[in-house]
Amino acid sequence: MLREVLLQNMVHDAVAKLDLPVPPLYPTGAGANYGLFYLILRIITENPINRVLDVGAGQSTLLLNALAKKFPLDIVTLETDSDWSDRIGQRVSHEVVHSPLVPKLIHGVDVQGYADLSRIQGKFDLILIDAPIGTKRHSRWAGLELIDSFRDQNCIVIFDDAERRGERDTINRFCALHEDLKGRYFRPAAAQQFVACSSQFSHIMYYRWS
């Protein structure tokens, strides 16, 4: 509880000092928590991040949109739900790409993957995996295809909800596939994040909140 209060205070303090035009954020339930907000804020404000692939529209999308008004960010958000994609798209300045899920074979596992990624172009130096909807095993496995296709050589990858067994399946495979990236778990609260990065960004492995 103390960590969560500390994170909340740090996030609100950073938003105020940066004078970010952030709408009210509600890090509750299945949404992003203050640990993820902290990582997004610190990574973008302290590092030369240019392009962000935001997988899963939501609270973090709104924060990224506010940061793009202060920093030179090119953001693409990918969302599976058409109504939610439209709703978030009306609140942000960047493109929200809608792609439904279809059965796919990704790295030898039958999962639900994105039907159409043709509107996503180029490489990204920050990829945030917070979708698609979680499953008990091989959760968000579709994110592996995105990372394979769109990660820049020098990059940072964040998996949210890294405390869950299904996400651990995906993170373990990700680590085996991308041995050039070094990662660690961040455990600020009930919901955790796993962050991996290339050597250019290795200092973020030492980010702390207490």
Short mmCIF file of C-alpha atoms in Angstrom, two decimals:
data_model
loop_
_atom_site.label_atom_id
_atom_site.label_comp_id
_atom_site.label_asym_id
_atom_site.label_seq_id
_atom_site.Cartn_x
_atom_site.Cartn_y
_atom_site.Cartn_z
CA MET A 1 0.00 0.00 0.00
CA LEU A 2 2.82 2.41 0.87
CA ARG A 3 4.48 1.79 -2.50
CA GLU A 4 1.23 2.50 -4.32
CA VAL A 5 0.77 5.80 -2.47
CA LEU A 6 4.39 6.74 -3.19
CA LEU A 7 3.97 5.94 -6.89
CA GLN A 8 0.73 7.88 -7.05
CA ASN A 9 2.39 10.92 -5.52
CA MET A 10 5.38 10.71 -7.87
CA VAL A 11 3.16 10.41 -10.94
CA HIS A 12 0.98 13.36 -9.97
CA ASP A 13 4.07 15.42 -9.08
CA ALA A 14 5.68 14.65 -12.45
CA VAL A 15 2.50 15.50 -14.35
CA ALA A 16 2.22 18.81 -12.49
CA LYS A 17 5.87 19.82 -12.97
CA LEU A 18 5.79 18.90 -16.67
CA ASP A 19 2.50 20.77 -17.01
CA LEU A 20 1.08 17.88 -18.99
CA PRO A 21 -2.48 18.26 -20.30
CA VAL A 22 -3.53 14.94 -18.80
CA PRO A 23 -7.27 14.19 -18.41
CA PRO A 24 -8.42 12.48 -15.22
CA LEU A 25 -6.87 9.01 -15.11
CA TYR A 26 -8.47 6.04 -13.39
CA PRO A 27 -5.88 3.32 -12.69
CA THR A 28 -8.38 0.82 -11.32
CA GLY A 29 -9.51 -2.72 -12.07
CA ALA A 30 -8.03 -4.10 -15.27
CA GLY A 31 -6.65 -0.70 -16.31
CA ALA A 32 -3.09 0.54 -16.11
CA ASN A 33 -1.73 1.16 -12.60
CA TYR A 34 0.57 3.84 -11.25
CA GLY A 35 3.58 1.57 -11.75
CA LEU A 36 2.98 1.59 -15.49
CA PHE A 37 2.33 5.35 -15.49
CA TYR A 38 5.61 5.88 -13.63
CA LEU A 39 7.57 3.82 -16.16
CA ILE A 40 5.99 5.57 -19.16
CA LEU A 41 6.62 9.03 -17.71
CA ARG A 42 10.20 8.38 -16.71
CA ILE A 43 11.20 6.47 -19.84
CA ILE A 44 9.86 9.13 -22.18
CA THR A 45 11.04 12.18 -20.24
CA GLU A 46 14.57 10.84 -19.66
CA ASN A 47 15.29 9.02 -22.94
CA PRO A 48 15.35 9.81 -26.68
CA ILE A 49 12.13 7.98 -27.52
CA ASN A 50 10.73 8.81 -30.96
CA ARG A 51 8.12 6.20 -31.90
CA VAL A 52 5.74 4.36 -29.57
CA LEU A 53 3.62 1.32 -30.38
CA ASP A 54 0.86 1.25 -27.76
CA VAL A 55 -0.83 -2.17 -27.83
CA GLY A 56 -4.22 -1.88 -26.14
CA ALA A 57 -6.08 1.44 -25.93
CA GLY A 58 -6.83 2.78 -22.47
CA GLN A 59 -5.51 4.92 -19.64
CA SER A 60 -1.88 4.67 -20.78
CA THR A 61 -2.98 5.85 -24.24
CA LEU A 62 -4.32 9.06 -22.72
CA LEU A 63 -1.07 9.62 -20.86
CA LEU A 64 1.00 9.02 -24.00
CA ASN A 65 -1.18 11.46 -25.90
CA ALA A 66 -0.51 14.15 -23.28
CA LEU A 67 3.24 13.45 -23.42
CA ALA A 68 3.17 13.85 -27.21
CA LYS A 69 2.10 17.47 -26.72
CA LYS A 70 5.37 18.15 -24.86
CA PHE A 71 7.79 15.70 -26.51
CA PRO A 72 8.37 14.80 -30.19
CA LEU A 73 6.57 11.45 -30.14
CA ASP A 74 5.00 9.54 -32.99
CA ILE A 75 2.43 7.19 -31.42
CA VAL A 76 0.36 4.39 -32.91
CA THR A 77 -2.22 2.63 -30.73
CA LEU A 78 -3.50 -0.83 -31.69
CA GLU A 79 -6.90 -1.96 -30.38
CA THR A 80 -9.08 -5.03 -31.03
CA ASP A 81 -12.47 -3.63 -29.98
CA SER A 82 -13.99 -1.33 -32.63
CA ASP A 83 -16.24 0.65 -30.26
CA TRP A 84 -13.44 1.20 -27.76
CA SER A 85 -11.05 2.09 -30.57
CA ASP A 86 -13.46 4.79 -31.76
CA ARG A 87 -14.05 6.05 -28.23
CA ILE A 88 -10.35 6.44 -27.39
CA GLY A 89 -9.60 7.69 -30.91
CA GLN A 90 -11.89 10.66 -30.31
CA ARG A 91 -9.86 11.63 -27.24
CA VAL A 92 -6.33 11.49 -28.67
CA SER A 93 -4.45 13.19 -31.49
CA HIS A 94 -2.64 10.14 -32.85
CA GLU A 95 -3.90 7.20 -34.89
CA VAL A 96 -5.76 4.39 -33.16
CA VAL A 97 -5.66 1.34 -35.43
CA HIS A 98 -8.47 -1.18 -35.08
CA SER A 99 -7.71 -4.82 -35.87
CA PRO A 100 -9.92 -7.73 -34.75
CA LEU A 101 -8.49 -11.00 -33.51
CA VAL A 102 -8.41 -14.14 -35.64
CA PRO A 103 -6.98 -17.63 -35.05
CA LYS A 104 -3.26 -17.65 -35.84
CA LEU A 105 -0.22 -19.85 -35.37
CA ILE A 106 2.46 -17.70 -33.75
CA HIS A 107 5.76 -19.28 -32.77
CA GLY A 108 4.20 -22.74 -32.82
CA VAL A 109 1.21 -21.90 -30.62
CA ASP A 110 -2.42 -21.59 -31.75
CA VAL A 111 -3.63 -18.26 -30.38
CA GLN A 112 -5.78 -15.27 -31.22
CA GLY A 113 -3.69 -12.81 -33.22
CA TYR A 114 -4.27 -9.53 -35.02
CA ALA A 115 -6.06 -9.91 -38.37
CA ASP A 116 -4.53 -6.91 -40.15
CA LEU A 117 -1.35 -5.03 -39.29
CA SER A 118 -0.94 -3.32 -42.68
CA ARG A 119 -1.64 0.14 -41.26
CA ILE A 120 1.33 -0.13 -38.89
CA GLN A 121 4.53 0.89 -40.64
CA GLY A 122 8.17 1.25 -39.65
CA LYS A 123 10.00 0.49 -36.43
CA PHE A 124 9.35 1.60 -32.85
CA ASP A 125 11.79 2.29 -30.03
CA LEU A 126 9.14 1.83 -27.31
CA ILE A 127 6.59 -1.00 -27.47
CA LEU A 128 3.99 -1.30 -24.71
CA ILE A 129 2.18 -4.66 -24.57
CA ASP A 130 -1.08 -4.34 -22.63
CA ALA A 131 -3.33 -6.37 -24.98
CA PRO A 132 -5.03 -8.36 -26.33
CA ILE A 133 -7.25 -9.66 -23.55
CA GLY A 134 -5.38 -11.89 -21.12
CA THR A 135 -5.66 -15.68 -21.05
CA LYS A 136 -4.60 -18.30 -18.51
CA ARG A 137 -1.72 -19.57 -20.68
CA HIS A 138 0.27 -17.95 -23.50
CA SER A 139 -1.45 -14.68 -22.70
CA ARG A 140 -1.01 -11.82 -25.15
CA TRP A 141 1.10 -14.13 -27.30
CA ALA A 142 0.12 -11.96 -30.28
CA GLY A 143 2.50 -9.36 -28.87
CA LEU A 144 5.41 -11.57 -29.94
CA GLU A 145 4.45 -11.09 -33.59
CA LEU A 146 4.31 -7.33 -33.08
CA ILE A 147 7.72 -7.22 -31.43
CA ASP A 148 9.23 -9.41 -34.16
CA SER A 149 7.87 -7.11 -36.86
CA PHE A 150 8.11 -3.64 -35.40
CA ARG A 151 10.87 -3.36 -32.79
CA ASP A 152 13.81 -1.11 -33.56
CA GLN A 153 17.28 -2.48 -32.93
CA ASN A 154 17.60 -0.03 -30.04
CA CYS A 155 14.36 -0.30 -28.14
CA ILE A 156 12.44 -0.71 -24.91
CA VAL A 157 9.63 -3.25 -24.48
CA ILE A 158 7.16 -3.19 -21.59
CA PHE A 159 4.77 -6.04 -20.70
CA ASP A 160 2.04 -5.02 -18.27
CA ASP A 161 0.38 -7.48 -15.86
CA ALA A 162 3.63 -9.44 -15.68
CA GLU A 163 2.62 -11.13 -12.42
CA ARG A 164 0.12 -13.36 -14.25
CA ARG A 165 1.02 -16.90 -15.29
CA GLY A 166 -0.11 -16.46 -18.89
CA GLU A 167 1.95 -13.31 -19.31
CA ARG A 168 4.97 -15.11 -17.83
CA ASP A 169 4.63 -17.72 -20.60
CA THR A 170 4.85 -14.96 -23.19
CA ILE A 171 7.65 -13.09 -21.44
CA ASN A 172 9.75 -16.26 -21.21
CA ARG A 173 9.37 -16.89 -24.94
CA PHE A 174 10.10 -13.23 -25.67
CA CYS A 175 13.35 -13.43 -23.69
CA ALA A 176 14.41 -16.55 -25.61
CA LEU A 177 13.65 -14.88 -28.94
CA HIS A 178 15.33 -11.56 -28.18
CA GLU A 179 18.48 -12.39 -26.28
CA ASP A 180 20.00 -9.02 -27.21
CA LEU A 181 17.49 -7.35 -24.89
CA LYS A 182 17.99 -7.51 -21.13
CA GLY A 183 15.02 -7.36 -18.81
CA ARG A 184 13.75 -7.33 -15.26
CA TYR A 185 10.47 -7.37 -13.37
CA PHE A 186 9.23 -4.19 -11.71
CA ARG A 187 7.04 -4.95 -8.70
CA PRO A 188 5.54 -1.68 -7.49
CA ALA A 189 2.10 -3.03 -6.54
CA ALA A 190 -0.30 -5.89 -7.17
CA ALA A 191 0.08 -5.50 -10.93
CA GLN A 192 3.67 -5.79 -12.14
CA GLN A 193 5.56 -4.86 -15.27
CA PHE A 194 8.39 -6.56 -17.13
CA VAL A 195 10.75 -4.22 -18.95
CA ALA A 196 13.42 -5.21 -21.46
CA CYS A 197 15.77 -2.98 -23.39
CA SER A 198 18.78 -2.82 -25.66
CA SER A 199 22.15 -1.77 -24.25
CA GLN A 200 21.57 1.87 -25.21
CA PHE A 201 18.82 2.04 -22.59
CA SER A 202 20.39 -0.25 -19.98
CA HIS A 203 20.24 2.45 -17.29
CA ILE A 204 16.46 2.05 -17.01
CA MET A 205 17.07 -1.30 -15.28
CA TYR A 206 18.05 0.81 -12.24
CA TYR A 207 14.88 2.89 -12.08
CA ARG A 208 13.44 2.76 -8.55
CA TRP A 209 10.45 4.22 -6.76
CA SER A 210 11.46 3.56 -3.15
#
